[in-house]
Amino acid sequence: MATNRTFTMLKPDAVEAGHIGAILEKINAAGFRIVAMQMTELSINDAKAFYAVHSERPFYGELVDYMSSGPIVAAILEKDNAVEDFRTLIGATNPAEAAEGTIRKLYATSIAANAVHGSDSDENAAIEGSFYFSDRAKF
Ligand code: UDP
Ligand code: MG
C-alpha cells in the first residue's frame, strides 16, 4: 500500500559545503512537510547497516567511508506520493545524468558524493525512517 512518507539524508558533501538551508528550501517549495529531522553523524557500523542492501556492490566500502566522513541531516518527509515525487526532486544517482533543477544536479559533486539520499520504496522509507526515528516515525 502506498504511503505518504519518505526518508532523506543530506549527505556529508552537502552539509560540509553549507547547502543544508538551500536544500531544505527546495524540499519545502516542492510541497514536502518535515515530520522529523536530526543532524547527526554515522559511525562506520551505522553506515554499513544503513547500506547493507549494497554490501555486495563494488562501491560499498567507499560509500560506507564517505557516509561516515562527516555530519549528515536525516529527515522524514510527508507529501502525497512522497517516495516517487522525492526521487524526481533529487534526480538521478549520477549528477551528470540528473535533470536540470534537481537537487543532485544543483548540489552533488560526484556519483558517490551526490548530496542527498531518497528512499526507493514505501517499504524502505519506513525501514530507513525507523533507523533514526524509532519513536517519531509513527507520527
Ligand atoms: N553510489 C556510488 N557509486 C555508484 C552507485 C552508487 O558511490 O556507482 C553511492 C551513491 O552515494 C548512491 C548510493 O551509493 O546515492 C546508493 O546507491 P543507489 O544505487 O541506491 O542510488 P540512489 O538510490 O541513492 O540514487
Ligand atoms: Mg537507493
Short mmCIF file of N, CA and C and ligand atoms in Angstrom, two decimals:
data_model
loop_
_atom_site.label_atom_id
_atom_site.label_comp_id
_atom_site.label_asym_id
_atom_site.label_seq_id
_atom_site.Cartn_x
_atom_site.Cartn_y
_atom_site.Cartn_z
N MET A 1 0.84 -1.20 0.00
CA MET A 1 0.00 0.00 0.00
C MET A 1 0.88 1.26 0.00
N ALA A 2 0.55 2.22 -0.84
CA ALA A 2 1.34 3.46 -0.90
C ALA A 2 1.13 4.28 0.37
N THR A 3 2.20 4.87 0.84
CA THR A 3 2.09 5.77 1.99
C THR A 3 2.52 7.15 1.54
N ASN A 4 2.43 8.12 2.43
CA ASN A 4 2.79 9.49 2.07
C ASN A 4 4.07 9.95 2.76
N ARG A 5 4.94 8.98 3.09
CA ARG A 5 6.18 9.32 3.78
C ARG A 5 7.39 8.86 2.98
N THR A 6 8.46 9.65 3.06
CA THR A 6 9.75 9.16 2.57
C THR A 6 10.82 9.58 3.57
N PHE A 7 12.02 9.06 3.35
CA PHE A 7 13.14 9.35 4.24
C PHE A 7 14.29 9.92 3.43
N THR A 8 14.95 10.93 3.98
CA THR A 8 16.10 11.51 3.28
C THR A 8 17.27 11.71 4.23
N MET A 9 18.46 11.76 3.67
CA MET A 9 19.63 12.26 4.39
C MET A 9 20.29 13.29 3.49
N LEU A 10 20.66 14.43 4.08
CA LEU A 10 21.55 15.36 3.40
C LEU A 10 22.94 14.85 3.71
N LYS A 11 23.67 14.49 2.69
CA LYS A 11 24.92 13.73 2.85
C LYS A 11 26.10 14.64 3.22
N PRO A 12 27.21 14.04 3.67
CA PRO A 12 28.34 14.84 4.18
C PRO A 12 28.83 15.93 3.22
N ASP A 13 28.83 15.68 1.92
CA ASP A 13 29.32 16.72 1.00
C ASP A 13 28.42 17.94 1.02
N ALA A 14 27.11 17.73 1.07
CA ALA A 14 26.16 18.85 1.06
C ALA A 14 26.22 19.64 2.36
N VAL A 15 26.34 18.92 3.47
CA VAL A 15 26.43 19.59 4.78
C VAL A 15 27.73 20.39 4.85
N GLU A 16 28.83 19.76 4.46
CA GLU A 16 30.14 20.41 4.52
C GLU A 16 30.18 21.67 3.64
N ALA A 17 29.50 21.63 2.50
CA ALA A 17 29.52 22.77 1.57
C ALA A 17 28.53 23.86 1.96
N GLY A 18 27.79 23.66 3.05
CA GLY A 18 26.87 24.70 3.51
C GLY A 18 25.55 24.76 2.77
N HIS A 19 25.12 23.60 2.23
CA HIS A 19 23.89 23.59 1.42
C HIS A 19 22.65 23.14 2.17
N ILE A 20 22.72 22.98 3.49
CA ILE A 20 21.53 22.50 4.23
C ILE A 20 20.34 23.41 3.97
N GLY A 21 20.53 24.71 4.14
CA GLY A 21 19.42 25.65 4.01
C GLY A 21 18.82 25.63 2.61
N ALA A 22 19.66 25.68 1.61
CA ALA A 22 19.18 25.71 0.22
C ALA A 22 18.41 24.44 -0.13
N ILE A 23 18.90 23.30 0.33
CA ILE A 23 18.24 22.03 0.01
C ILE A 23 16.90 21.92 0.75
N LEU A 24 16.87 22.33 2.02
CA LEU A 24 15.59 22.29 2.75
C LEU A 24 14.57 23.23 2.11
N GLU A 25 15.06 24.35 1.61
CA GLU A 25 14.19 25.30 0.90
C GLU A 25 13.53 24.63 -0.31
N LYS A 26 14.31 23.90 -1.07
CA LYS A 26 13.76 23.22 -2.25
C LYS A 26 12.77 22.13 -1.84
N ILE A 27 13.10 21.44 -0.76
CA ILE A 27 12.21 20.38 -0.26
C ILE A 27 10.87 20.98 0.16
N ASN A 28 10.91 22.09 0.88
CA ASN A 28 9.67 22.76 1.29
C ASN A 28 8.91 23.30 0.09
N ALA A 29 9.64 23.92 -0.83
CA ALA A 29 9.00 24.52 -2.01
C ALA A 29 8.31 23.47 -2.86
N ALA A 30 8.80 22.24 -2.80
CA ALA A 30 8.19 21.14 -3.58
C ALA A 30 6.99 20.53 -2.85
N GLY A 31 6.67 21.06 -1.69
CA GLY A 31 5.45 20.65 -1.01
C GLY A 31 5.61 19.56 0.04
N PHE A 32 6.83 19.26 0.42
CA PHE A 32 7.05 18.26 1.47
C PHE A 32 6.99 18.93 2.85
N ARG A 33 6.40 18.23 3.79
CA ARG A 33 6.38 18.66 5.18
C ARG A 33 7.44 17.86 5.94
N ILE A 34 8.24 18.54 6.74
CA ILE A 34 9.26 17.84 7.52
C ILE A 34 8.61 17.33 8.80
N VAL A 35 8.59 15.99 8.92
CA VAL A 35 7.93 15.35 10.05
C VAL A 35 8.89 15.15 11.21
N ALA A 36 10.15 14.84 10.90
CA ALA A 36 11.19 14.65 11.90
C ALA A 36 12.52 15.00 11.25
N MET A 37 13.44 15.56 12.04
CA MET A 37 14.74 15.92 11.45
C MET A 37 15.81 15.89 12.54
N GLN A 38 17.00 15.41 12.16
CA GLN A 38 18.09 15.32 13.11
C GLN A 38 19.43 15.46 12.40
N MET A 39 20.27 16.35 12.91
CA MET A 39 21.65 16.42 12.41
C MET A 39 22.48 15.48 13.27
N THR A 40 23.22 14.60 12.61
CA THR A 40 23.93 13.58 13.36
C THR A 40 25.12 13.09 12.54
N GLU A 41 25.81 12.09 13.02
CA GLU A 41 26.94 11.52 12.29
C GLU A 41 26.81 10.01 12.30
N LEU A 42 27.10 9.38 11.18
CA LEU A 42 27.05 7.93 11.11
C LEU A 42 28.40 7.35 11.49
N SER A 43 28.40 6.37 12.38
CA SER A 43 29.63 5.60 12.60
C SER A 43 29.83 4.69 11.38
N ILE A 44 31.00 4.10 11.27
CA ILE A 44 31.23 3.12 10.20
C ILE A 44 30.17 2.02 10.26
N ASN A 45 29.89 1.55 11.47
CA ASN A 45 28.90 0.47 11.60
C ASN A 45 27.49 0.92 11.25
N ASP A 46 27.14 2.18 11.61
CA ASP A 46 25.83 2.71 11.21
C ASP A 46 25.71 2.71 9.69
N ALA A 47 26.77 3.22 9.03
CA ALA A 47 26.73 3.33 7.57
C ALA A 47 26.67 1.94 6.93
N LYS A 48 27.41 0.99 7.48
CA LYS A 48 27.36 -0.39 6.97
C LYS A 48 25.95 -0.94 7.08
N ALA A 49 25.31 -0.69 8.23
CA ALA A 49 23.96 -1.23 8.45
C ALA A 49 22.96 -0.54 7.54
N PHE A 50 23.06 0.78 7.43
CA PHE A 50 22.09 1.51 6.61
C PHE A 50 22.14 1.06 5.16
N TYR A 51 23.36 0.83 4.65
CA TYR A 51 23.54 0.47 3.24
C TYR A 51 23.79 -1.03 3.05
N ALA A 52 23.37 -1.83 4.01
CA ALA A 52 23.61 -3.28 3.93
C ALA A 52 23.11 -3.88 2.62
N VAL A 53 22.03 -3.31 2.08
CA VAL A 53 21.48 -3.80 0.82
C VAL A 53 22.50 -3.72 -0.32
N HIS A 54 23.49 -2.83 -0.17
CA HIS A 54 24.51 -2.65 -1.22
C HIS A 54 25.83 -3.36 -0.88
N SER A 55 25.82 -4.26 0.12
CA SER A 55 27.09 -4.81 0.62
C SER A 55 27.87 -5.60 -0.43
N GLU A 56 27.19 -6.09 -1.45
CA GLU A 56 27.91 -6.84 -2.50
C GLU A 56 28.35 -5.96 -3.66
N ARG A 57 27.97 -4.70 -3.63
CA ARG A 57 28.31 -3.80 -4.75
C ARG A 57 29.76 -3.34 -4.62
N PRO A 58 30.44 -3.06 -5.74
CA PRO A 58 31.86 -2.69 -5.70
C PRO A 58 32.12 -1.37 -4.96
N PHE A 59 31.11 -0.49 -4.89
CA PHE A 59 31.32 0.81 -4.26
C PHE A 59 30.98 0.83 -2.77
N TYR A 60 30.63 -0.34 -2.20
CA TYR A 60 30.14 -0.37 -0.82
C TYR A 60 31.14 0.21 0.19
N GLY A 61 32.40 -0.21 0.11
CA GLY A 61 33.41 0.26 1.07
C GLY A 61 33.60 1.76 1.00
N GLU A 62 33.67 2.25 -0.23
CA GLU A 62 33.83 3.70 -0.44
C GLU A 62 32.60 4.45 0.07
N LEU A 63 31.43 3.88 -0.16
CA LEU A 63 30.18 4.52 0.27
C LEU A 63 30.11 4.59 1.79
N VAL A 64 30.48 3.50 2.45
CA VAL A 64 30.47 3.47 3.92
C VAL A 64 31.46 4.50 4.48
N ASP A 65 32.64 4.55 3.92
CA ASP A 65 33.65 5.54 4.37
C ASP A 65 33.13 6.96 4.18
N TYR A 66 32.58 7.19 3.01
CA TYR A 66 32.08 8.53 2.69
C TYR A 66 30.94 8.95 3.61
N MET A 67 29.97 8.06 3.81
CA MET A 67 28.78 8.43 4.60
C MET A 67 29.10 8.61 6.08
N SER A 68 30.24 8.08 6.52
CA SER A 68 30.64 8.28 7.92
C SER A 68 31.74 9.33 8.04
N SER A 69 31.97 10.10 6.98
CA SER A 69 33.09 11.06 6.96
C SER A 69 32.75 12.42 7.57
N GLY A 70 31.48 12.66 7.88
CA GLY A 70 31.11 13.96 8.43
C GLY A 70 29.63 13.98 8.75
N PRO A 71 29.16 15.10 9.33
CA PRO A 71 27.76 15.19 9.73
C PRO A 71 26.80 15.04 8.56
N ILE A 72 25.63 14.50 8.87
CA ILE A 72 24.53 14.39 7.91
C ILE A 72 23.27 14.93 8.59
N VAL A 73 22.25 15.21 7.78
CA VAL A 73 20.94 15.58 8.32
C VAL A 73 19.95 14.53 7.85
N ALA A 74 19.34 13.84 8.80
CA ALA A 74 18.35 12.81 8.48
C ALA A 74 16.96 13.39 8.69
N ALA A 75 16.03 13.07 7.82
CA ALA A 75 14.67 13.60 7.98
C ALA A 75 13.62 12.68 7.39
N ILE A 76 12.44 12.71 7.98
CA ILE A 76 11.26 12.06 7.43
C ILE A 76 10.39 13.15 6.81
N LEU A 77 9.96 12.92 5.57
CA LEU A 77 9.20 13.92 4.82
C LEU A 77 7.82 13.37 4.47
N GLU A 78 6.86 14.25 4.43
CA GLU A 78 5.48 13.84 4.16
C GLU A 78 4.90 14.64 2.99
N LYS A 79 4.24 13.93 2.11
CA LYS A 79 3.59 14.53 0.94
C LYS A 79 2.83 13.41 0.23
N ASP A 80 1.79 13.72 -0.50
CA ASP A 80 1.18 12.70 -1.33
C ASP A 80 2.23 12.14 -2.28
N ASN A 81 2.25 10.84 -2.48
CA ASN A 81 3.18 10.21 -3.42
C ASN A 81 4.64 10.55 -3.10
N ALA A 82 4.96 10.56 -1.80
CA ALA A 82 6.24 11.10 -1.32
C ALA A 82 7.47 10.42 -1.93
N VAL A 83 7.48 9.09 -1.96
CA VAL A 83 8.69 8.39 -2.42
C VAL A 83 9.02 8.76 -3.86
N GLU A 84 8.04 8.62 -4.73
CA GLU A 84 8.27 8.89 -6.15
C GLU A 84 8.56 10.38 -6.40
N ASP A 85 7.78 11.24 -5.78
CA ASP A 85 7.98 12.68 -6.01
C ASP A 85 9.34 13.15 -5.48
N PHE A 86 9.79 12.56 -4.38
CA PHE A 86 11.10 12.98 -3.86
C PHE A 86 12.22 12.48 -4.76
N ARG A 87 12.10 11.27 -5.30
CA ARG A 87 13.11 10.78 -6.24
C ARG A 87 13.17 11.70 -7.48
N THR A 88 12.05 12.19 -7.91
CA THR A 88 12.04 13.13 -9.04
C THR A 88 12.74 14.43 -8.64
N LEU A 89 12.46 14.91 -7.43
CA LEU A 89 13.05 16.16 -6.97
C LEU A 89 14.58 16.06 -6.85
N ILE A 90 15.09 14.90 -6.43
CA ILE A 90 16.55 14.80 -6.24
C ILE A 90 17.28 14.48 -7.54
N GLY A 91 16.67 13.79 -8.47
CA GLY A 91 17.32 13.48 -9.74
C GLY A 91 18.13 12.20 -9.70
N ALA A 92 18.75 11.89 -10.83
CA ALA A 92 19.47 10.62 -11.00
C ALA A 92 20.65 10.49 -10.03
N THR A 93 21.00 9.24 -9.71
CA THR A 93 22.11 8.95 -8.80
C THR A 93 23.38 9.67 -9.23
N ASN A 94 23.67 9.60 -10.53
CA ASN A 94 24.86 10.28 -11.06
C ASN A 94 24.47 11.71 -11.44
N PRO A 95 25.04 12.70 -10.76
CA PRO A 95 24.63 14.08 -11.04
C PRO A 95 24.84 14.49 -12.49
N ALA A 96 25.77 13.84 -13.17
CA ALA A 96 25.99 14.15 -14.59
C ALA A 96 24.76 13.79 -15.43
N GLU A 97 23.94 12.87 -14.89
CA GLU A 97 22.73 12.44 -15.61
C GLU A 97 21.45 13.02 -15.01
N ALA A 98 21.60 13.81 -13.95
CA ALA A 98 20.42 14.34 -13.26
C ALA A 98 19.81 15.50 -14.06
N ALA A 99 18.48 15.57 -14.04
CA ALA A 99 17.77 16.61 -14.79
C ALA A 99 18.07 18.00 -14.22
N GLU A 100 17.98 18.99 -15.09
CA GLU A 100 18.17 20.39 -14.67
C GLU A 100 17.22 20.72 -13.53
N GLY A 101 17.72 21.46 -12.55
CA GLY A 101 16.87 21.92 -11.46
C GLY A 101 16.73 20.94 -10.32
N THR A 102 17.18 19.68 -10.51
CA THR A 102 17.09 18.71 -9.42
C THR A 102 18.17 19.00 -8.37
N ILE A 103 17.94 18.50 -7.17
CA ILE A 103 18.88 18.77 -6.07
C ILE A 103 20.26 18.22 -6.39
N ARG A 104 20.31 17.03 -6.97
CA ARG A 104 21.63 16.46 -7.29
C ARG A 104 22.30 17.23 -8.41
N LYS A 105 21.54 17.68 -9.39
CA LYS A 105 22.14 18.48 -10.47
C LYS A 105 22.74 19.76 -9.89
N LEU A 106 22.04 20.35 -8.93
CA LEU A 106 22.48 21.63 -8.37
C LEU A 106 23.62 21.48 -7.37
N TYR A 107 23.59 20.41 -6.56
CA TYR A 107 24.48 20.38 -5.40
C TYR A 107 25.41 19.17 -5.31
N ALA A 108 25.19 18.11 -6.09
CA ALA A 108 26.06 16.94 -5.97
C ALA A 108 27.39 17.20 -6.65
N THR A 109 28.43 16.57 -6.14
CA THR A 109 29.75 16.74 -6.74
C THR A 109 30.24 15.51 -7.48
N SER A 110 29.68 14.33 -7.20
CA SER A 110 30.08 13.10 -7.89
C SER A 110 29.00 12.05 -7.69
N ILE A 111 29.14 10.90 -8.33
CA ILE A 111 28.15 9.84 -8.16
C ILE A 111 28.13 9.33 -6.72
N ALA A 112 29.25 9.39 -6.02
CA ALA A 112 29.29 8.96 -4.61
C ALA A 112 28.80 10.10 -3.71
N ALA A 113 29.42 11.27 -3.87
CA ALA A 113 29.06 12.44 -3.05
C ALA A 113 27.92 13.17 -3.75
N ASN A 114 26.73 12.56 -3.70
CA ASN A 114 25.63 13.08 -4.51
C ASN A 114 24.56 13.81 -3.69
N ALA A 115 24.96 14.45 -2.62
CA ALA A 115 24.20 15.46 -1.88
C ALA A 115 23.05 14.95 -1.03
N VAL A 116 22.25 14.02 -1.57
CA VAL A 116 21.06 13.59 -0.82
C VAL A 116 20.75 12.11 -1.05
N HIS A 117 20.14 11.52 -0.04
CA HIS A 117 19.55 10.19 -0.16
C HIS A 117 18.04 10.35 -0.29
N GLY A 118 17.41 9.47 -1.02
CA GLY A 118 15.95 9.39 -1.04
C GLY A 118 15.54 7.94 -1.10
N SER A 119 14.61 7.53 -0.25
CA SER A 119 14.15 6.13 -0.24
C SER A 119 13.60 5.74 -1.61
N ASP A 120 13.76 4.44 -1.93
CA ASP A 120 13.32 3.99 -3.25
C ASP A 120 11.99 3.24 -3.24
N SER A 121 11.39 3.07 -2.05
CA SER A 121 10.09 2.39 -1.97
C SER A 121 9.44 2.77 -0.64
N ASP A 122 8.13 2.57 -0.55
CA ASP A 122 7.43 2.83 0.71
C ASP A 122 7.99 1.95 1.82
N GLU A 123 8.27 0.70 1.47
CA GLU A 123 8.78 -0.24 2.47
C GLU A 123 10.13 0.25 3.02
N ASN A 124 11.03 0.64 2.10
CA ASN A 124 12.34 1.11 2.56
C ASN A 124 12.25 2.46 3.27
N ALA A 125 11.30 3.30 2.89
CA ALA A 125 11.11 4.57 3.60
C ALA A 125 10.80 4.31 5.07
N ALA A 126 9.95 3.33 5.33
CA ALA A 126 9.59 3.01 6.71
C ALA A 126 10.78 2.42 7.47
N ILE A 127 11.51 1.52 6.81
CA ILE A 127 12.69 0.91 7.46
C ILE A 127 13.74 1.98 7.75
N GLU A 128 14.03 2.81 6.76
CA GLU A 128 15.09 3.82 6.90
C GLU A 128 14.70 4.90 7.91
N GLY A 129 13.43 5.30 7.89
CA GLY A 129 12.99 6.30 8.87
C GLY A 129 13.14 5.79 10.29
N SER A 130 12.79 4.53 10.50
CA SER A 130 12.86 4.00 11.86
C SER A 130 14.30 3.75 12.30
N PHE A 131 15.24 3.77 11.33
CA PHE A 131 16.66 3.65 11.66
C PHE A 131 17.08 4.81 12.57
N TYR A 132 16.53 5.98 12.35
CA TYR A 132 16.86 7.17 13.16
C TYR A 132 15.77 7.60 14.10
N PHE A 133 14.53 7.39 13.71
CA PHE A 133 13.41 8.00 14.45
C PHE A 133 12.46 6.90 14.90
N SER A 134 12.96 5.99 15.69
CA SER A 134 12.15 4.84 16.08
C SER A 134 10.89 5.28 16.83
N ASP A 135 11.00 6.39 17.58
CA ASP A 135 9.83 6.82 18.33
C ASP A 135 8.93 7.73 17.49
N ARG A 136 9.53 8.53 16.61
CA ARG A 136 8.77 9.57 15.93
C ARG A 136 8.23 9.12 14.58
N ALA A 137 8.74 8.01 14.05
CA ALA A 137 8.36 7.60 12.71
C ALA A 137 6.87 7.25 12.63
N LYS A 138 6.24 7.05 13.75
CA LYS A 138 4.82 6.65 13.73
C LYS A 138 3.88 7.84 13.74
N PHE A 139 4.37 9.07 13.71
CA PHE A 139 3.52 10.28 13.73
C PHE A 139 2.40 10.15 12.71
N1 UDP B 1 26.97 5.06 -5.27
C1 UDP B 1 28.32 5.13 -5.62
N2 UDP B 1 28.71 4.62 -6.84
C2 UDP B 1 27.84 4.04 -7.70
C3 UDP B 1 26.48 3.97 -7.35
C4 UDP B 1 26.08 4.48 -6.13
O1 UDP B 1 29.12 5.65 -4.86
O2 UDP B 1 28.26 3.60 -8.78
C5 UDP B 1 26.53 5.60 -3.98
C6 UDP B 1 25.78 6.91 -4.12
O3 UDP B 1 26.09 7.75 -2.98
C7 UDP B 1 24.33 6.46 -4.08
C8 UDP B 1 24.40 5.31 -3.06
O4 UDP B 1 25.65 4.68 -3.36
O5 UDP B 1 23.45 7.50 -3.69
C9 UDP B 1 23.28 4.31 -3.14
O6 UDP B 1 23.20 3.82 -4.47
P1 UDP B 1 21.80 3.65 -5.18
O7 UDP B 1 22.01 2.86 -6.42
O8 UDP B 1 20.79 3.15 -4.21
O9 UDP B 1 21.43 5.15 -5.63
P2 UDP B 1 20.32 6.15 -5.09
O10 UDP B 1 19.12 5.35 -4.70
O11 UDP B 1 20.92 6.90 -3.93
O12 UDP B 1 20.04 7.08 -6.25
MG MG B 2 18.95 3.75 -3.41
#
